[in-house]
Each structure stands twice: as structure tokens, then as C-alpha cells.
PDB file of C-alpha atoms in Angstrom:
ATOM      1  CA  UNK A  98      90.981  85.828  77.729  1.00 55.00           C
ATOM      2  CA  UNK A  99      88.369  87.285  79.612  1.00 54.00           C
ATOM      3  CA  UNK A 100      87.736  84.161  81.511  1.00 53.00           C
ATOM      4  CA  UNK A 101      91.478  83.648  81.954  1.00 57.00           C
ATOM      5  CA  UNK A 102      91.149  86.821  84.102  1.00 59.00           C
ATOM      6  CA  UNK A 103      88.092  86.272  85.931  1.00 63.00           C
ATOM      7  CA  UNK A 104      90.321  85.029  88.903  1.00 73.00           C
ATOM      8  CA  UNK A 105      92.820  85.628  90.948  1.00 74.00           C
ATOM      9  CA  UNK A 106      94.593  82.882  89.810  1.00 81.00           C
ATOM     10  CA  UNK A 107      93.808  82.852  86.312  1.00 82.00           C
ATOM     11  CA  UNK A 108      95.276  86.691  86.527  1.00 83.00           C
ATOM     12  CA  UNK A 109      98.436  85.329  87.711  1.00 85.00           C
ATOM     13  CA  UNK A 110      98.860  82.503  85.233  1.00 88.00           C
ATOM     14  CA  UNK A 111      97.832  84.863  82.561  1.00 88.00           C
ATOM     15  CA  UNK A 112     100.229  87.435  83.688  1.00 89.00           C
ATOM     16  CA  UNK A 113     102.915  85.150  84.363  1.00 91.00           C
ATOM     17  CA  UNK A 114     102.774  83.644  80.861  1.00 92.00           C
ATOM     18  CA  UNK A 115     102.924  87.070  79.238  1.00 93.00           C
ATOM     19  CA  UNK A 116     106.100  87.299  81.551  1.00 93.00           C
ATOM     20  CA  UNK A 117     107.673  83.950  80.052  1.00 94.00           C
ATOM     21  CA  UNK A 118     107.101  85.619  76.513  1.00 95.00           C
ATOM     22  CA  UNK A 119     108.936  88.766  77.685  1.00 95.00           C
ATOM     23  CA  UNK A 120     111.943  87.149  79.152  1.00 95.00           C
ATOM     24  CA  UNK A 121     112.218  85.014  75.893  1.00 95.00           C
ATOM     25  CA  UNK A 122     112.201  88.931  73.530  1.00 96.00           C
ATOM     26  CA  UNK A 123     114.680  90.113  75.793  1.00 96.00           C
ATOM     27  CA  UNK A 124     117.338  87.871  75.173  1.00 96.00           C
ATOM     28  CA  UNK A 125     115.981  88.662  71.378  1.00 95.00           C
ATOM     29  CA  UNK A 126     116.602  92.212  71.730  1.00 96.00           C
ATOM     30  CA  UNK A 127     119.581  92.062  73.146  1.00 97.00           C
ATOM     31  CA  UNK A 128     121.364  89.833  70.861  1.00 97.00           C
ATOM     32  CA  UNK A 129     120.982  92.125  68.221  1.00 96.00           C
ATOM     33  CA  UNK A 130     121.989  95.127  70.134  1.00 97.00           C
ATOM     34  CA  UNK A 131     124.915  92.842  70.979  1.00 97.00           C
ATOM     35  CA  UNK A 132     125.816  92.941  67.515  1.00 97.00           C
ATOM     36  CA  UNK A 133     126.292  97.106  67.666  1.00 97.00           C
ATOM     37  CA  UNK A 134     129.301  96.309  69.744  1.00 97.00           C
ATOM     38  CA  UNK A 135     130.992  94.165  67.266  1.00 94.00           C
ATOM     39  CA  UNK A 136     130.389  95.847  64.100  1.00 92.00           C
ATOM     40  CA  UNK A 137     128.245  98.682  62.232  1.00 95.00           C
ATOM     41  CA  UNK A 138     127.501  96.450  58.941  1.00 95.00           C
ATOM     42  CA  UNK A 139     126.468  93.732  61.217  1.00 95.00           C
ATOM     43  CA  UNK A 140     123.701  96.125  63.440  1.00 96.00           C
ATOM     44  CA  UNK A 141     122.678  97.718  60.319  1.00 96.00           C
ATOM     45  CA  UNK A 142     121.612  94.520  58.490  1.00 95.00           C
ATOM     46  CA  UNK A 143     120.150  92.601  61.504  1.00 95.00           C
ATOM     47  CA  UNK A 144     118.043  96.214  62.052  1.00 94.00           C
ATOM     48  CA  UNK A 145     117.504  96.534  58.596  1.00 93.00           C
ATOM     49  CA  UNK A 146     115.644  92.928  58.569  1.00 93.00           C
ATOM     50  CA  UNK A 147     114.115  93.635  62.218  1.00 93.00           C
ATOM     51  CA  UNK A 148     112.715  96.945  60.750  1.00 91.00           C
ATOM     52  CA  UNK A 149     111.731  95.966  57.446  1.00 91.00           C
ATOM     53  CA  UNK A 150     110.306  92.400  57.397  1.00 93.00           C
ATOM     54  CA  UNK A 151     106.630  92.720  57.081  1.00 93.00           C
ATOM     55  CA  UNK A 152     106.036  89.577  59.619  1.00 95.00           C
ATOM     56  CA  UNK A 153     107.849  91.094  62.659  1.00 94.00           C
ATOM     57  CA  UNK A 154     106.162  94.364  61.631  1.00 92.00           C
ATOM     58  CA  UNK A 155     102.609  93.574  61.520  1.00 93.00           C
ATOM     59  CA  UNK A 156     102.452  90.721  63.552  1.00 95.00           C
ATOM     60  CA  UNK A 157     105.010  89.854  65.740  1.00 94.00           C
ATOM     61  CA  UNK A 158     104.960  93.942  66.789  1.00 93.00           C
ATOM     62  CA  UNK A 159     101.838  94.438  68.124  1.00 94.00           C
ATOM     63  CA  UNK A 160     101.758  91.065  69.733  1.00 95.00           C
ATOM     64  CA  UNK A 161     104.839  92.478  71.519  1.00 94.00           C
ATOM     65  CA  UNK A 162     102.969  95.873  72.275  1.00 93.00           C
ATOM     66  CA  UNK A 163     100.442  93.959  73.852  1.00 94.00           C
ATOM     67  CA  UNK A 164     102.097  91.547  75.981  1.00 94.00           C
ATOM     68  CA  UNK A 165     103.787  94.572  77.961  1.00 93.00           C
ATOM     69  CA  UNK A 166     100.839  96.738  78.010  1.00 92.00           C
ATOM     70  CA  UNK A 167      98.758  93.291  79.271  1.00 93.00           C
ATOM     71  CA  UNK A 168     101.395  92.289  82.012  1.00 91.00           C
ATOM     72  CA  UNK A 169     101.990  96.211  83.048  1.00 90.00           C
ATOM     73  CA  UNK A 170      98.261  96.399  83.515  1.00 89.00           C
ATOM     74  CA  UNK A 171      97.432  93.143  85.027  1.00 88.00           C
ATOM     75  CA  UNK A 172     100.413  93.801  87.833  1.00 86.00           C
ATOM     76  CA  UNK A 173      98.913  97.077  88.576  1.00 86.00           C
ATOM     77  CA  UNK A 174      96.107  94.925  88.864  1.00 84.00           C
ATOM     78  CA  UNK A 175      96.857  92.240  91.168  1.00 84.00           C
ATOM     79  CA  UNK A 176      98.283  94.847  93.392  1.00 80.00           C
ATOM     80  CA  UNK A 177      95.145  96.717  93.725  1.00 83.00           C
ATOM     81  CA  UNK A 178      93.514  93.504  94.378  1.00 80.00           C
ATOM     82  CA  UNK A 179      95.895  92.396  96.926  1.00 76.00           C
ATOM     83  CA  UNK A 180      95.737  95.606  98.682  1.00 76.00           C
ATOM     84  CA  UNK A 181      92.029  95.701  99.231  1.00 76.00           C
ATOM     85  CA  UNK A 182      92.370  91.785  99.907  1.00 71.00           C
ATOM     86  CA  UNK A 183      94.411  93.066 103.341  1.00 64.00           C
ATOM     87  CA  UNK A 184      92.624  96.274 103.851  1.00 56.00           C
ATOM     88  CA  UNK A 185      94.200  96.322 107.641  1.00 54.00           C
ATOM     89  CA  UNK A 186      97.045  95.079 108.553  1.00 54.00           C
ATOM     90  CA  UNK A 187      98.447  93.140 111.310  1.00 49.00           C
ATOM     91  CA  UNK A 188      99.363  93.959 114.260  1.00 48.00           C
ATOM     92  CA  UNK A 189     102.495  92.371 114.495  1.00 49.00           C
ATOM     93  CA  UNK A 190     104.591  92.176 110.975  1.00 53.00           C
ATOM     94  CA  UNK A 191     108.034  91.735 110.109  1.00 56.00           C
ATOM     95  CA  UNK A 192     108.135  91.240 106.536  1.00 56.00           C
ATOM     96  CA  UNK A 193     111.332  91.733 106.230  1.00 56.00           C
ATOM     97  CA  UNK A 194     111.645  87.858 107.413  1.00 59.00           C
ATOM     98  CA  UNK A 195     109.360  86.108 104.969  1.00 56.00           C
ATOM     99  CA  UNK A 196     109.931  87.942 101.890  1.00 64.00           C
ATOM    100  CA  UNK A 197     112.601  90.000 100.100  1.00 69.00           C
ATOM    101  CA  UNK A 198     112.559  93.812  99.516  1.00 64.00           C
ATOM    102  CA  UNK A 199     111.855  93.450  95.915  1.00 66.00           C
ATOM    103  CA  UNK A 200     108.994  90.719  96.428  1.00 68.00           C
ATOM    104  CA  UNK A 201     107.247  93.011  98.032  1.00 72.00           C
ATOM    105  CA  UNK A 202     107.904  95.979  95.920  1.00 73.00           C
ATOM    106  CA  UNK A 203     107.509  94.565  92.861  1.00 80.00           C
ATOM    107  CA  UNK A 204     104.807  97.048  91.818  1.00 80.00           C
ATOM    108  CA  UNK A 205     107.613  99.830  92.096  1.00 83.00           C
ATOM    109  CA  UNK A 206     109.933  98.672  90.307  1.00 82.00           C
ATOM    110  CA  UNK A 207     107.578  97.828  87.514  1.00 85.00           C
ATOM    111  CA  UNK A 208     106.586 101.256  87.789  1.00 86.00           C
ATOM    112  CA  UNK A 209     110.165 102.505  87.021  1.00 86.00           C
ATOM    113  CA  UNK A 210     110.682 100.361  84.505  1.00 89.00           C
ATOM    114  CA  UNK A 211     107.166 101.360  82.313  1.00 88.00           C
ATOM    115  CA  UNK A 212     108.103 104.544  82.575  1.00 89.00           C
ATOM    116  CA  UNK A 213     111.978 103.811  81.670  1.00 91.00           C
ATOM    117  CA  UNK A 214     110.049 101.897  78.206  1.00 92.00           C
ATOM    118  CA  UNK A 215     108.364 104.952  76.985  1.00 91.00           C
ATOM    119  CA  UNK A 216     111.792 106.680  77.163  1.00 89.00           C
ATOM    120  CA  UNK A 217     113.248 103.895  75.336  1.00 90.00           C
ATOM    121  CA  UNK A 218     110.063 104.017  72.779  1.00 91.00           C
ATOM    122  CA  UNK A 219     110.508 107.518  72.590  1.00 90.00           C
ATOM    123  CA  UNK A 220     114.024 107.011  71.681  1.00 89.00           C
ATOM    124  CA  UNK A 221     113.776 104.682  68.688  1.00 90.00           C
ATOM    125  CA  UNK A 222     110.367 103.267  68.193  1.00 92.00           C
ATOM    126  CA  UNK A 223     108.755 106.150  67.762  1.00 91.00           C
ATOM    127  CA  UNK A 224     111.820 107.824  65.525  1.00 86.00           C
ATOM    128  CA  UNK A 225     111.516 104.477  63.745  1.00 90.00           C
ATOM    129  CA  UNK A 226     107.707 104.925  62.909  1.00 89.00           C
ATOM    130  CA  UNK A 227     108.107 108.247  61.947  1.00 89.00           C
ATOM    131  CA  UNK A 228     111.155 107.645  59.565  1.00 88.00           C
ATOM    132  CA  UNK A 229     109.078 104.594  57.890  1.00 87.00           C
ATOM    133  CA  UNK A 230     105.293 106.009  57.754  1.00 85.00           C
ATOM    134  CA  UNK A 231     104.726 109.873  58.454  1.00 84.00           C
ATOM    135  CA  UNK A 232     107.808 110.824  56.691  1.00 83.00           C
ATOM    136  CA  UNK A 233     107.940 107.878  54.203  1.00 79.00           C
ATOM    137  CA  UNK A 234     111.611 108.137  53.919  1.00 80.00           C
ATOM    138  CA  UNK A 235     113.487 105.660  52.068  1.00 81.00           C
ATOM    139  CA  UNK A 236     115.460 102.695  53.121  1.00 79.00           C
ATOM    140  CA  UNK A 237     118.960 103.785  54.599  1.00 84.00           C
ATOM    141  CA  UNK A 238     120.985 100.352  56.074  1.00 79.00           C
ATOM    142  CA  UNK A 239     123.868 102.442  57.645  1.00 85.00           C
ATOM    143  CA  UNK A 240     121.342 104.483  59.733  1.00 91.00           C
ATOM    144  CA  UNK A 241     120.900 102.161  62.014  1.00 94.00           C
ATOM    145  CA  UNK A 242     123.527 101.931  63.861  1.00 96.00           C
ATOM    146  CA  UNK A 243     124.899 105.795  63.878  1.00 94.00           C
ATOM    147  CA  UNK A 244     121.116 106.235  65.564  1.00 93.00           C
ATOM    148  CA  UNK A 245     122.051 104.099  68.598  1.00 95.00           C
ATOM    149  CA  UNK A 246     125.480 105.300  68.318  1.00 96.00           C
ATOM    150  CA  UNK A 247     124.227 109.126  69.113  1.00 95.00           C
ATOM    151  CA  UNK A 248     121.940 108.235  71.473  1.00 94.00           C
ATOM    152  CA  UNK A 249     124.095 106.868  74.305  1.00 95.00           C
ATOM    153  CA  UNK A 250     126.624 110.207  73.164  1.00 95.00           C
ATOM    154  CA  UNK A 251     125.327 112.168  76.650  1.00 95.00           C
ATOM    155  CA  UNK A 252     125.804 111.226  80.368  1.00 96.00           C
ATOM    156  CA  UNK A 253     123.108 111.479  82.019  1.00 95.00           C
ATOM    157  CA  UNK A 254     121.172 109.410  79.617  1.00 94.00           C
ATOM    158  CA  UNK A 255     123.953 106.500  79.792  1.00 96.00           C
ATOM    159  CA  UNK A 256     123.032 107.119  83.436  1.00 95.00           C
ATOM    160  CA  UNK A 257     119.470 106.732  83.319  1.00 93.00           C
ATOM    161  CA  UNK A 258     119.413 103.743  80.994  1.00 94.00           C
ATOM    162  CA  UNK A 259     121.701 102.297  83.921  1.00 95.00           C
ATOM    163  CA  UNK A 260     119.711 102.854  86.653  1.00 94.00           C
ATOM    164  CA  UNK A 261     116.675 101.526  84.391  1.00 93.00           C
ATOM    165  CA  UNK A 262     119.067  98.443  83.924  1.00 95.00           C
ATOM    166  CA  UNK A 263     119.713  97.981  87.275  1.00 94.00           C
ATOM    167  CA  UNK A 264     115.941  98.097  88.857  1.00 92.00           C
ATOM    168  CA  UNK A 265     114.967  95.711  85.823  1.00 93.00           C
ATOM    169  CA  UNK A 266     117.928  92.961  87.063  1.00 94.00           C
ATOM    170  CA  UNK A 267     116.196  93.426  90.661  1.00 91.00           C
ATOM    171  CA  UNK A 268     112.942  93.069  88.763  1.00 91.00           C
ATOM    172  CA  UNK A 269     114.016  89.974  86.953  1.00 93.00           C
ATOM    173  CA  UNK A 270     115.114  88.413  90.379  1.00 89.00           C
ATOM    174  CA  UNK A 271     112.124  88.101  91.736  1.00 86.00           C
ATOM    175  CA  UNK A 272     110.068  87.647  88.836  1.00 89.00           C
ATOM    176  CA  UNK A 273     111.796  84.961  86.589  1.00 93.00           C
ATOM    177  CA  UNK A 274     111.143  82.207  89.691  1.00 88.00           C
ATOM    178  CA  UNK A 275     108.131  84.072  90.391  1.00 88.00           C
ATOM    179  CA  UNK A 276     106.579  83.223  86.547  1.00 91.00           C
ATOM    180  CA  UNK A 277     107.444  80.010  86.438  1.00 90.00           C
ATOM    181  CA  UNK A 278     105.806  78.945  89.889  1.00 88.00           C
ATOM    182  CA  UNK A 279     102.646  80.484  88.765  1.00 87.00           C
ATOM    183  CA  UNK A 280     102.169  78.178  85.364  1.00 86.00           C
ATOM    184  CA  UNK A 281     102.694  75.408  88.025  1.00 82.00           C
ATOM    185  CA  UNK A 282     106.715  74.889  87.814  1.00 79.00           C
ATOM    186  CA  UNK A 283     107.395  73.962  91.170  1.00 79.00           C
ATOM    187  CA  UNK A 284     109.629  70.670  91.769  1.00 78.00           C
ATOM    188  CA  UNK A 285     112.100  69.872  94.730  1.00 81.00           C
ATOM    189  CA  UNK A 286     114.391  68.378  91.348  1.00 82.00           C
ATOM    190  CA  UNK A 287     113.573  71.704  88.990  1.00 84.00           C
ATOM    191  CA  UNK A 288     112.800  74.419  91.699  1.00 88.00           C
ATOM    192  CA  UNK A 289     116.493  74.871  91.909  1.00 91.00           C
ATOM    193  CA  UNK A 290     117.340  74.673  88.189  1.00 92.00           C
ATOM    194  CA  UNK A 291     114.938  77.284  87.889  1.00 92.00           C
ATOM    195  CA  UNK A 292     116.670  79.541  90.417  1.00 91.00           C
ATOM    196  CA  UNK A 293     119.791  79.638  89.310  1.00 93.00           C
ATOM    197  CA  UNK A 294     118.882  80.397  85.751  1.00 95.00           C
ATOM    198  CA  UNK A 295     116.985  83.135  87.355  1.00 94.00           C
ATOM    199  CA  UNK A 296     119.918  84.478  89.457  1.00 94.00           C
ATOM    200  CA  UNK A 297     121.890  84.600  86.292  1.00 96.00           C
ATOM    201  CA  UNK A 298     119.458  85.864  83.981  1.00 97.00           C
ATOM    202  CA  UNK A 299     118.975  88.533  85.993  1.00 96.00           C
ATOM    203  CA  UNK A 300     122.033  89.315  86.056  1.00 96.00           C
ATOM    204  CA  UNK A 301     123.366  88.747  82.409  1.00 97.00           C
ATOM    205  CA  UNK A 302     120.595  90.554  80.635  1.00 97.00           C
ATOM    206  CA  UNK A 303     120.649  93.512  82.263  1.00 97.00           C
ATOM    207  CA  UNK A 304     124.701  93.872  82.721  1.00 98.00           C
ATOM    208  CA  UNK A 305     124.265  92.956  78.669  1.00 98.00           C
ATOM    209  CA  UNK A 306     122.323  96.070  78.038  1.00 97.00           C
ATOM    210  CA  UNK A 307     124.662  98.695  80.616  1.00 97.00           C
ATOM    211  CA  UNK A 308     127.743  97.097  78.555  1.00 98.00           C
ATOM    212  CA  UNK A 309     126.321  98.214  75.294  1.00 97.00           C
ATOM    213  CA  UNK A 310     125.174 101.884  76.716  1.00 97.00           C
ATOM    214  CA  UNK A 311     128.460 102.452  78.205  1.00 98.00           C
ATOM    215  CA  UNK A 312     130.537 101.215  75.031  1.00 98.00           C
ATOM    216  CA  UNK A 313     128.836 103.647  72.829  1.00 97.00           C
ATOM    217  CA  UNK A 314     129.488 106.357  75.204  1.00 98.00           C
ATOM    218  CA  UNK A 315     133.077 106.193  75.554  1.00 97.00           C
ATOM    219  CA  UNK A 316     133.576 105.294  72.091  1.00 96.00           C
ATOM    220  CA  UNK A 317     132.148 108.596  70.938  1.00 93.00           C
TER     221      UNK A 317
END
């Protein structure tokens, strides 16, 4: 690892690859919080095996924890890097014409959205650890679902998660394409394919999430 991010470019593969691994969880995660829509027994059980089986737990977990804390870090990172890289800048710039708004403001959107996770941690993982291990309360399956339930019951969170939602799809955008080019994706035949699963992913996943928020809201 620590030769993987000796370099620039090692940084970016390494950061790019703990992006792949992200994108791949989030279509995870919201599958099952897909299922909340359709049905409390069906939440409750996929939670209740989420939550309780000992090899997402212990291992897949913390391999999760890592991979944002890594990719969080190592775009901080990069940015400092790239900053002191291009200590003064040109005369004559118009960035506006080579890049997109979010290409080049990737760092603050990334900053939204870290600080958007420890809400969402703060929400439920941390309710969940304390449920499981400080107060060593037994297993409950129909919890699961009446927690998620409550927590989208006021409107300025619903708001907030929106908002979160929104600035990750913009995220996404840029950095789906972005991942892939940096493992060494880059074909005139699959550079397109790529794209457009891009434009939609970014799209789908995050729209996924704001339609789950704002069904438990008005179905208080």
C-alpha cells in the first residue's frame, strides 16, 4: 500500500479503485433500503441478516470503513498536491472551457458529502452499535424498519438527506468516468459505454435514495 501511494499516479489508481469498490456497495445499500418501500417483513429480515451475520460484521465492515476513510483522505490528498503542483496561476484561464464545474470542484463536494456520512452514521450506525454492544440488547427483527421509518418523520432532515443526494449524483458524474480512466479504462469502443453508465448511475442511485426519504416522510 505504501508503495501504491508513493506517486502521483499510484495515488490515483489507488484512490480510484477504492472508488470502483464504493460504487459497487452503493447499489448494495440501496437495494436493501429499496426493500423498506415494499414491505416491513422484507427490510426487517434483509437488516436483520445485514446486522447480524458475523462475516459482514467483522470483515466486510471495517473493510467498508476503510475504503471511505482511504478515498476521503487520499482526495484531500491529491488536492493538496495539485494545489502546490500550480502554486501560481496563469495569467490567462478560462476553465470554464476545458473542464466542468464539478471536475474542478470535486474536493467540495466530497467535502459535503463526508460530512453528510457522519450524519448518516450518526443516524443508524452508531444507534446500531450501541443497540448490539454497549447496551447488549437482544435481537428485535421488526425494529428495523420502524427505525428508518422515524427517521425520515421530520422535514428538514428529508431535506438535508436530499440535498446530500443531490451533490453525491453531481459527485458521481464526474467521478464514475473519472475512476475508471485512472485503472487505465480508456477505449474509443468502451469510453462511451462507460459514460453513459455513468450518466445514469449518477442519476439512478441517488434519485433511488431521495425516493425512499421522501416515501417514508409522507407515509408517516
Amino acid at each position: 500500500m505504501a508503495g501504491l501511494t508513493s506517486s502521483t499516479i499510484g495515488r490515483k489508481y489507488a484512490m480510484a479503485l477504492s472508488a470502483i469498490f464504493l460504487l459497487i456497495f452503493l447499489v448494495m445499500h440501496l437495494s436493501v433500503n429499496l426493500l423498506s418501500v415494499f414491505g416491513a417483513d422484507a427490510y426487517n429480515n434483509a437488516s436483520q441478516f445485514m446486522g447480524y451475520n458475523p462475516l459482514i460484521q467483522f470483515v466486510m465492515q471495517p473493510v467498508l470503513i476503510f475504503a471511505v476513510v482511504f478515498h476521503f483522505v487520499m482526495g484531500f490528498v491529491l488536492e493538496i498536491k495539485n494545489q502546490k503542483a500550480r502554486p501560481v496561476k496563469y495569467e490567462s484561464n478560462n476553465p470554464s472551457r476545458n473542464s466542468t464545474w464539478m471536475s474542478r470542484n470535486m474536493i467540495i463536494s466530497g467535502a459535503v458529502i463526508l460530512a453528510f456520512i457522519f450524519l448518516h452514521m450518526y443516524d443508524f450506525w452508531f444507534h446500531e452499535m450501541n443497540y448490539k454492544y454497549v447496551d447488549g440488547l437482544p435481537i428485535e427483527e421488526s425494529r428495523f424498519w420502524g427505525d428508518l421509518h422515524a427517521k425520515f418523520a421530520d422535514a428538514w432532515r428529508v431535506i438535508l438527506y436530499i440535498i446530500s443526494f443531490i451533490l453525491l449524483g453531481l459527485h458521481l458524474g464526474h467521478g464514475f468516468q473519472s475512476s475508471f480512466q485512472s485503472i487505465g479504462a480508456r477505449h474509443p469502443k468502451y469510453t462511451p459505454v462507460i459514460m453513459a453508465l455513468g450518466k445514469w448511475y449518477s442519476i439512478l442511485i441517488p434519485a433511488g435514495f431521495i425516493f425512499i426519504a421522501i416515501y417514508h416522510f409522507v407515509t408517516q
